[in-house]
PDB file of C-alpha atoms (C1' of nucleotides) in Angstrom:
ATOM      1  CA  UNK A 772      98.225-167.789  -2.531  1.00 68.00           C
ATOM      2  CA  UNK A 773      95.126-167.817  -4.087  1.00 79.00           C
ATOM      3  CA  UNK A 774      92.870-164.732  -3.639  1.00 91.00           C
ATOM      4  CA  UNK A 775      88.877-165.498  -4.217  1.00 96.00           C
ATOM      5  CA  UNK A 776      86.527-162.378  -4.299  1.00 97.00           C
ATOM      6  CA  UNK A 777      84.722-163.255  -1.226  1.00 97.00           C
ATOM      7  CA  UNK A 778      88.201-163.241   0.729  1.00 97.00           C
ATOM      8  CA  UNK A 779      88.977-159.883  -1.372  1.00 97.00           C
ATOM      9  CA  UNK A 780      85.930-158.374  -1.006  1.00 97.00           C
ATOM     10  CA  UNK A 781      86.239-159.884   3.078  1.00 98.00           C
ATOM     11  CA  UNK A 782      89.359-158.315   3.370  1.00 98.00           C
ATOM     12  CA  UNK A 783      87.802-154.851   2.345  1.00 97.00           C
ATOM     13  CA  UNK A 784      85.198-154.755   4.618  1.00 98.00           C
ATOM     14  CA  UNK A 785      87.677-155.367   7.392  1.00 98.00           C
ATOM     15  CA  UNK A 786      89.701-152.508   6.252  1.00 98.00           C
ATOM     16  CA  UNK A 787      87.093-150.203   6.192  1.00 97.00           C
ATOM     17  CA  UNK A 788      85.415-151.432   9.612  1.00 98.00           C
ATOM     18  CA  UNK A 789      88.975-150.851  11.396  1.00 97.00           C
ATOM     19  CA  UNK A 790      89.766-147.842   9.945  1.00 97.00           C
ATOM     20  CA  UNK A 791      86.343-146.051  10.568  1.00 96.00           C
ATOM     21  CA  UNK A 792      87.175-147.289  14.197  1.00 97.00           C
ATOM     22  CA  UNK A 793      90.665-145.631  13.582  1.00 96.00           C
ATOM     23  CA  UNK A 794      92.261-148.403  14.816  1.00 97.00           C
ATOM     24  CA  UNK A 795      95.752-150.244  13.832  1.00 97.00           C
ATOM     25  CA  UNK A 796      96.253-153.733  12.806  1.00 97.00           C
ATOM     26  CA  UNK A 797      98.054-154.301  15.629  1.00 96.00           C
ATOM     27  CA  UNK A 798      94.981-153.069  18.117  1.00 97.00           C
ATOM     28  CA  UNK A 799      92.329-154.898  16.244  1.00 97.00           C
ATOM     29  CA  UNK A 800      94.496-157.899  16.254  1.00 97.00           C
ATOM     30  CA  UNK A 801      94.946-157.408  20.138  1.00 96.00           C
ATOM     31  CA  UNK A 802      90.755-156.913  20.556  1.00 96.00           C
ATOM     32  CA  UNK A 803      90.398-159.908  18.620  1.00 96.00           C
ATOM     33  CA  UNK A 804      93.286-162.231  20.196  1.00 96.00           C
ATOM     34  CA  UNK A 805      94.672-162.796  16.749  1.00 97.00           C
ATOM     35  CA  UNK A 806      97.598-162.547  15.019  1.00 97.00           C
ATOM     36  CA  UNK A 807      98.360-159.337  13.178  1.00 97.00           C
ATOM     37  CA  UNK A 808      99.863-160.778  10.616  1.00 97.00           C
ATOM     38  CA  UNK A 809      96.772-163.002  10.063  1.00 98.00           C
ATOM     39  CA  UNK A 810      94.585-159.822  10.085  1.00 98.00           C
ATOM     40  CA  UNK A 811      97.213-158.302   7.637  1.00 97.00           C
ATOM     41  CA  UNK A 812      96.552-161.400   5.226  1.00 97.00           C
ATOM     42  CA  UNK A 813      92.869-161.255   5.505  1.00 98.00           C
ATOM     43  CA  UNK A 814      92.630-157.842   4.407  1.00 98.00           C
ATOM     44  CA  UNK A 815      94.955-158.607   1.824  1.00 97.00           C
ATOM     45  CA  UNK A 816      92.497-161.158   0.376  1.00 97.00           C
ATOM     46  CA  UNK A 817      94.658-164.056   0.773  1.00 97.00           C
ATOM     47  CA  UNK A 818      93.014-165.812   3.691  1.00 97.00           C
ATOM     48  CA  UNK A 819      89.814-168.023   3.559  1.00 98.00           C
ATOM     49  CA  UNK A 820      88.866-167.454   7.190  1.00 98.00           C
ATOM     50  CA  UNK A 821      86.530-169.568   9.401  1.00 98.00           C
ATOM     51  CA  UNK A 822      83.405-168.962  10.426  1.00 98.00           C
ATOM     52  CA  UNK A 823      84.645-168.617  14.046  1.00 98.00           C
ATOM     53  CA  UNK A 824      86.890-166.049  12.777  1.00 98.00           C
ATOM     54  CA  UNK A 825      84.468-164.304  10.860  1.00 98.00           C
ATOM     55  CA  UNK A 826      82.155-163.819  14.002  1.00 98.00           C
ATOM     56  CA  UNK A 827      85.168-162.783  16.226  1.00 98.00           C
ATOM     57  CA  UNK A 828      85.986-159.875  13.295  1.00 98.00           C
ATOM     58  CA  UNK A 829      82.230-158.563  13.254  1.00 98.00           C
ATOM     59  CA  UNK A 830      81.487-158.927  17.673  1.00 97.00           C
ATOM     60  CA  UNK A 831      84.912-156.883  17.508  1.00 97.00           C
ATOM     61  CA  UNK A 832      83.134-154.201  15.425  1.00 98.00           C
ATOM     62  CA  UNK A 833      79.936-154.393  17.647  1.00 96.00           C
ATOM     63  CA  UNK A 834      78.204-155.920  14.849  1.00 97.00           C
ATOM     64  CA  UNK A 835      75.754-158.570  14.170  1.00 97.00           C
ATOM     65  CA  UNK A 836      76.375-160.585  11.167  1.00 98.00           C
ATOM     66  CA  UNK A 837      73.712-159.909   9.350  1.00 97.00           C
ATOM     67  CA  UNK A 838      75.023-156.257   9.382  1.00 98.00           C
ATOM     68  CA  UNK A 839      78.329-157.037   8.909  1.00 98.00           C
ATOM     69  CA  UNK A 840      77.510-158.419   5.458  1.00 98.00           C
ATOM     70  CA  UNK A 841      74.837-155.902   4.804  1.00 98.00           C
ATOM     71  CA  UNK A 842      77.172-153.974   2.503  1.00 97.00           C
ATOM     72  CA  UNK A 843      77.284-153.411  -1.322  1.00 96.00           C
ATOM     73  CA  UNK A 844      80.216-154.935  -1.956  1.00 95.00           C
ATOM     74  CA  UNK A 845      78.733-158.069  -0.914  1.00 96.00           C
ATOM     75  CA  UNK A 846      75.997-157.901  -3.490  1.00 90.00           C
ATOM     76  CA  UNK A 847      78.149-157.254  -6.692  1.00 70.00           C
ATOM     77  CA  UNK A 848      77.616-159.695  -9.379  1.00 56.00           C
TER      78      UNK A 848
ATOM     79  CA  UNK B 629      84.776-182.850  18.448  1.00 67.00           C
ATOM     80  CA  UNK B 630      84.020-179.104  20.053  1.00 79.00           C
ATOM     81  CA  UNK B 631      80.910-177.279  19.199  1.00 92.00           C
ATOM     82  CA  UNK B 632      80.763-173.993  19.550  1.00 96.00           C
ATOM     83  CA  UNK B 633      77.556-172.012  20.017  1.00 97.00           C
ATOM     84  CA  UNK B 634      77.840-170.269  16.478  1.00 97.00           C
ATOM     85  CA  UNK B 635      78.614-173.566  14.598  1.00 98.00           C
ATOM     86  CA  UNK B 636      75.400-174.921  16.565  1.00 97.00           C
ATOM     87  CA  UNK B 637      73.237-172.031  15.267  1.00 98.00           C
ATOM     88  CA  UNK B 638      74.654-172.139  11.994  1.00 98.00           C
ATOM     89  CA  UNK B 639      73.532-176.198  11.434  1.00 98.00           C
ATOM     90  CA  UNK B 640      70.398-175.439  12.261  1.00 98.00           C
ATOM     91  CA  UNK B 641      70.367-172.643  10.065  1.00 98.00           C
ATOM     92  CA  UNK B 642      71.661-174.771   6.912  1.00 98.00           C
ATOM     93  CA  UNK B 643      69.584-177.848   8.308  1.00 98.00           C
ATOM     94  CA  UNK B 644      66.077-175.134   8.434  1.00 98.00           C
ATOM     95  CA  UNK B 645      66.739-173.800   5.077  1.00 98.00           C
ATOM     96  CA  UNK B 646      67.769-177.144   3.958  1.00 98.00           C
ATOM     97  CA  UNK B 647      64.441-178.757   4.665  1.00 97.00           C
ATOM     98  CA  UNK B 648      62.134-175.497   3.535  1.00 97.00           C
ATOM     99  CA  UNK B 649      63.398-176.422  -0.033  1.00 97.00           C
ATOM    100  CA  UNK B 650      62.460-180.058   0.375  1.00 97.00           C
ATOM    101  CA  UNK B 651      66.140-181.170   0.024  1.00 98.00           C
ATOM    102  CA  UNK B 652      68.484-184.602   1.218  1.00 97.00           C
ATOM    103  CA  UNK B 653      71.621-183.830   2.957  1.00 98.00           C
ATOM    104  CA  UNK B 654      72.886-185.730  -0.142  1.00 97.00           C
ATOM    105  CA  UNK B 655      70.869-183.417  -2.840  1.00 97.00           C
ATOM    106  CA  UNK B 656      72.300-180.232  -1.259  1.00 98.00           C
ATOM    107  CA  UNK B 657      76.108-181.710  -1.206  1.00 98.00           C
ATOM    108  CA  UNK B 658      75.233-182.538  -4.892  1.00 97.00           C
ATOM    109  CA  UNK B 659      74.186-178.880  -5.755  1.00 96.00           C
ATOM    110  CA  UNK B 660      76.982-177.425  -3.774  1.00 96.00           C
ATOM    111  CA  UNK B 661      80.026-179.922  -4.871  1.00 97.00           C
ATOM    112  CA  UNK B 662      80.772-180.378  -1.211  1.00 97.00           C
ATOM    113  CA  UNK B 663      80.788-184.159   0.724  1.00 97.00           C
ATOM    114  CA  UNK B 664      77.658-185.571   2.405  1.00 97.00           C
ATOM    115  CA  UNK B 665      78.992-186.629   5.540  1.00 98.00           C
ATOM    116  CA  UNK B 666      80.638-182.826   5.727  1.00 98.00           C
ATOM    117  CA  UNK B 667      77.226-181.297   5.533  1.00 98.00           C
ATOM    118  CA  UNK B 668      76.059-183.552   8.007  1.00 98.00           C
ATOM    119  CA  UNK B 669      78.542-182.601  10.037  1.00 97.00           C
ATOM    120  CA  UNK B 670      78.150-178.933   9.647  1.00 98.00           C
ATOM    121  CA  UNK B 671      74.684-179.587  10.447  1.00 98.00           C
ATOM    122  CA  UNK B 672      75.324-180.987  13.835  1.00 97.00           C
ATOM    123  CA  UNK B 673      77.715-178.315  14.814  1.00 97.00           C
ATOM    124  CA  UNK B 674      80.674-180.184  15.162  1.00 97.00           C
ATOM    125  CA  UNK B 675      82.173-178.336  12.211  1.00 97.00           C
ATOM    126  CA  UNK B 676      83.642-174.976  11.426  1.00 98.00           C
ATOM    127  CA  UNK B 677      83.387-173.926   7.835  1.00 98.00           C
ATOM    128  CA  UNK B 678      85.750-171.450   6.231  1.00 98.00           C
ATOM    129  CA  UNK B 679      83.980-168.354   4.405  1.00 98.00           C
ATOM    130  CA  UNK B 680      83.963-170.142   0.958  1.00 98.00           C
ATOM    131  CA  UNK B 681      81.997-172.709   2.169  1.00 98.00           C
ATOM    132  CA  UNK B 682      79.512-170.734   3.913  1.00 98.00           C
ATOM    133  CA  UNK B 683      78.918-168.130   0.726  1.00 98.00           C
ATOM    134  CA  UNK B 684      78.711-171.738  -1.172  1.00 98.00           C
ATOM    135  CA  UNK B 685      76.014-172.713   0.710  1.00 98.00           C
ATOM    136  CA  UNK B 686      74.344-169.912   1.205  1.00 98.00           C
ATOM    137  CA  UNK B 687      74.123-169.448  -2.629  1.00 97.00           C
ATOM    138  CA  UNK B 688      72.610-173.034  -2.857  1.00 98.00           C
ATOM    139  CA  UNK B 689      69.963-171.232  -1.055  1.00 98.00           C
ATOM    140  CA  UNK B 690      70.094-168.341  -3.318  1.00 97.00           C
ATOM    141  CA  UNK B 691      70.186-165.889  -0.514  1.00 97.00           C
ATOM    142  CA  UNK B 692      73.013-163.232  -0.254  1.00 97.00           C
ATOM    143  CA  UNK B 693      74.971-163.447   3.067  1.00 98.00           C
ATOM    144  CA  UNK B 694      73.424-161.023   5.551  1.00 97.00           C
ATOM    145  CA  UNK B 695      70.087-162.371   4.467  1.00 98.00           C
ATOM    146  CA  UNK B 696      71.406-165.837   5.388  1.00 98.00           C
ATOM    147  CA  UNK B 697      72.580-164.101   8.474  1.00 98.00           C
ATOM    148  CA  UNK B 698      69.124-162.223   9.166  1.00 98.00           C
ATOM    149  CA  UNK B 699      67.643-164.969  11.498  1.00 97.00           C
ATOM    150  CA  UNK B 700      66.852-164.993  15.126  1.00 96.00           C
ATOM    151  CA  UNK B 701      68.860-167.945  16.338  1.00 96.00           C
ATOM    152  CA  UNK B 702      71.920-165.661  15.587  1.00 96.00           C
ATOM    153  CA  UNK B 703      70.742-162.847  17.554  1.00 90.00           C
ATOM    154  CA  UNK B 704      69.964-164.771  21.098  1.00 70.00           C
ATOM    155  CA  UNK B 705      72.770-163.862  23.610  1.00 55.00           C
TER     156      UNK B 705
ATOM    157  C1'  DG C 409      68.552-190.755   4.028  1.00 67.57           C
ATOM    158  C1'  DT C 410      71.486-189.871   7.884  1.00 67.57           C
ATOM    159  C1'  DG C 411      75.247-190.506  11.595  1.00 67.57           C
ATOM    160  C1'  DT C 412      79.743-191.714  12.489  1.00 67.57           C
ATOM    161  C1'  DA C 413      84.485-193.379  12.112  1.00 67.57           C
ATOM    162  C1'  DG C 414      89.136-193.456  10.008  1.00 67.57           C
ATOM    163  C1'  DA C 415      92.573-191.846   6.939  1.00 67.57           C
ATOM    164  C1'  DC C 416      94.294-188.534   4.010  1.00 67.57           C
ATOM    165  C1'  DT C 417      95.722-183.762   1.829  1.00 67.57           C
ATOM    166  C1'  DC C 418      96.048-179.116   2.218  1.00 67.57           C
ATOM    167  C1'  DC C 419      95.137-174.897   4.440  1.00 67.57           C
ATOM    168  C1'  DT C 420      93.942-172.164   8.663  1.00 67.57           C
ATOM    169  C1'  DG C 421      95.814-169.714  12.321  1.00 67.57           C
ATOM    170  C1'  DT C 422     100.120-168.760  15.318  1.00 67.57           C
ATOM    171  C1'  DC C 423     104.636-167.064  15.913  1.00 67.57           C
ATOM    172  C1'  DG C 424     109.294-164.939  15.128  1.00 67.57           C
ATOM    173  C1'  DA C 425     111.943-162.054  12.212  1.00 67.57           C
ATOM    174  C1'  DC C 426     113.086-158.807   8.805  1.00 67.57           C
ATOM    175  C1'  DT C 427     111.665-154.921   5.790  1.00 67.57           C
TER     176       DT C 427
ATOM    177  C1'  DA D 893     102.172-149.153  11.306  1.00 67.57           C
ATOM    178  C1'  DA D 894     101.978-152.600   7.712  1.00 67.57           C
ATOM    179  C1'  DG D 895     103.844-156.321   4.240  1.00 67.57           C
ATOM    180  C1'  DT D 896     105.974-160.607   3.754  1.00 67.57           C
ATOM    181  C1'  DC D 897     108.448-164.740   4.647  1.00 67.57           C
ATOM    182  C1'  DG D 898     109.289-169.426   6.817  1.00 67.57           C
ATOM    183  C1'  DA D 899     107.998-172.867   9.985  1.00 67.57           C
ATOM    184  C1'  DC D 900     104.718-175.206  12.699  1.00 67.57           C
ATOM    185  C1'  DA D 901     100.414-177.731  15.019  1.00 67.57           C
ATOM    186  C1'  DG D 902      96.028-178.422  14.456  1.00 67.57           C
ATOM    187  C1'  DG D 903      91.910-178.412  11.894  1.00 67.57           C
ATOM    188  C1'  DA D 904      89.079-177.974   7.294  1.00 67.57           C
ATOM    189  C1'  DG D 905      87.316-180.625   3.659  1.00 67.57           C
ATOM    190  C1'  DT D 906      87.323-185.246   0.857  1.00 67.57           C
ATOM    191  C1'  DC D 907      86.388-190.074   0.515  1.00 67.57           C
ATOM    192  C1'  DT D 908      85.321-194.907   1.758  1.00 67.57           C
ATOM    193  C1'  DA D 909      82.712-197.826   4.546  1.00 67.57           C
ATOM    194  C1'  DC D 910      79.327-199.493   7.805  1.00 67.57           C
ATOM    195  C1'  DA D 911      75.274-199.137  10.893  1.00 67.57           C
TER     196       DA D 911
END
DNA sequence: GTGTAGACTCCTGTCGACT
DNA sequence: AAGTCGACAGGAGTCTACA
């Protein structure tokens, strides 16, 4: 699978989020209606999700999208 | 096709920015390396782009992503 | 210059199972 | 709880063509 750095750098940002909200894959899987082992993938970088997806992931955290991507990582070069 | 509210906001969004730099559906495909008749597409909502694409376009617009995402249309309930 | 349709490839997203 | 695999339907993204 092929692993961009938006999807890694995605897949960070989800980690983080979920585990600030202390929650399992599992949980934010069952918040989000996905599959776990699709949230397992995106964190592991390997998953180009949609933008769909992408708004599901940051309305789970309570965020706005603007938010969601306001974060350093984002702005590396 | 289905179009959902986000993929609505986020054609006008692409189709706004689009126009504010004086560009053709065609010229902004060109500078991307993505299909005409998909950014058309995307601009009428009918389509769902995967994260790639959006940071692709977004960077034709030379904006970083939660500045893209800093706009009211994605903020209206 | 744009909208739309059809056909095509490849990947997104789901699910079960094992580690 | 999380990683990984295989299989699958449906959809993302490309391209040609016509209005």
């Amino acid at each position: 699978m092929k692993k961009t750095k938006i999807q890694i750098l995605f897949g960070q940002r989800v980690r983080l989020l979920r585990k600030l909200h202390g929650w399992s894959q599992e949980s934010l899987a069952a918040r989000c209606g996905l599959d776990r082992t699709y949230i397992s993938g995106i964190e592991r970088g390997i998953r180009n999700p949609t933008l769909e997806i992408v708004l599901t992931l940051a309305t789970s955290f309570e965020m706005e999208l603007d938010v969601f991507f306001d974060w350093d990582g984002f702005k590396e070069r």
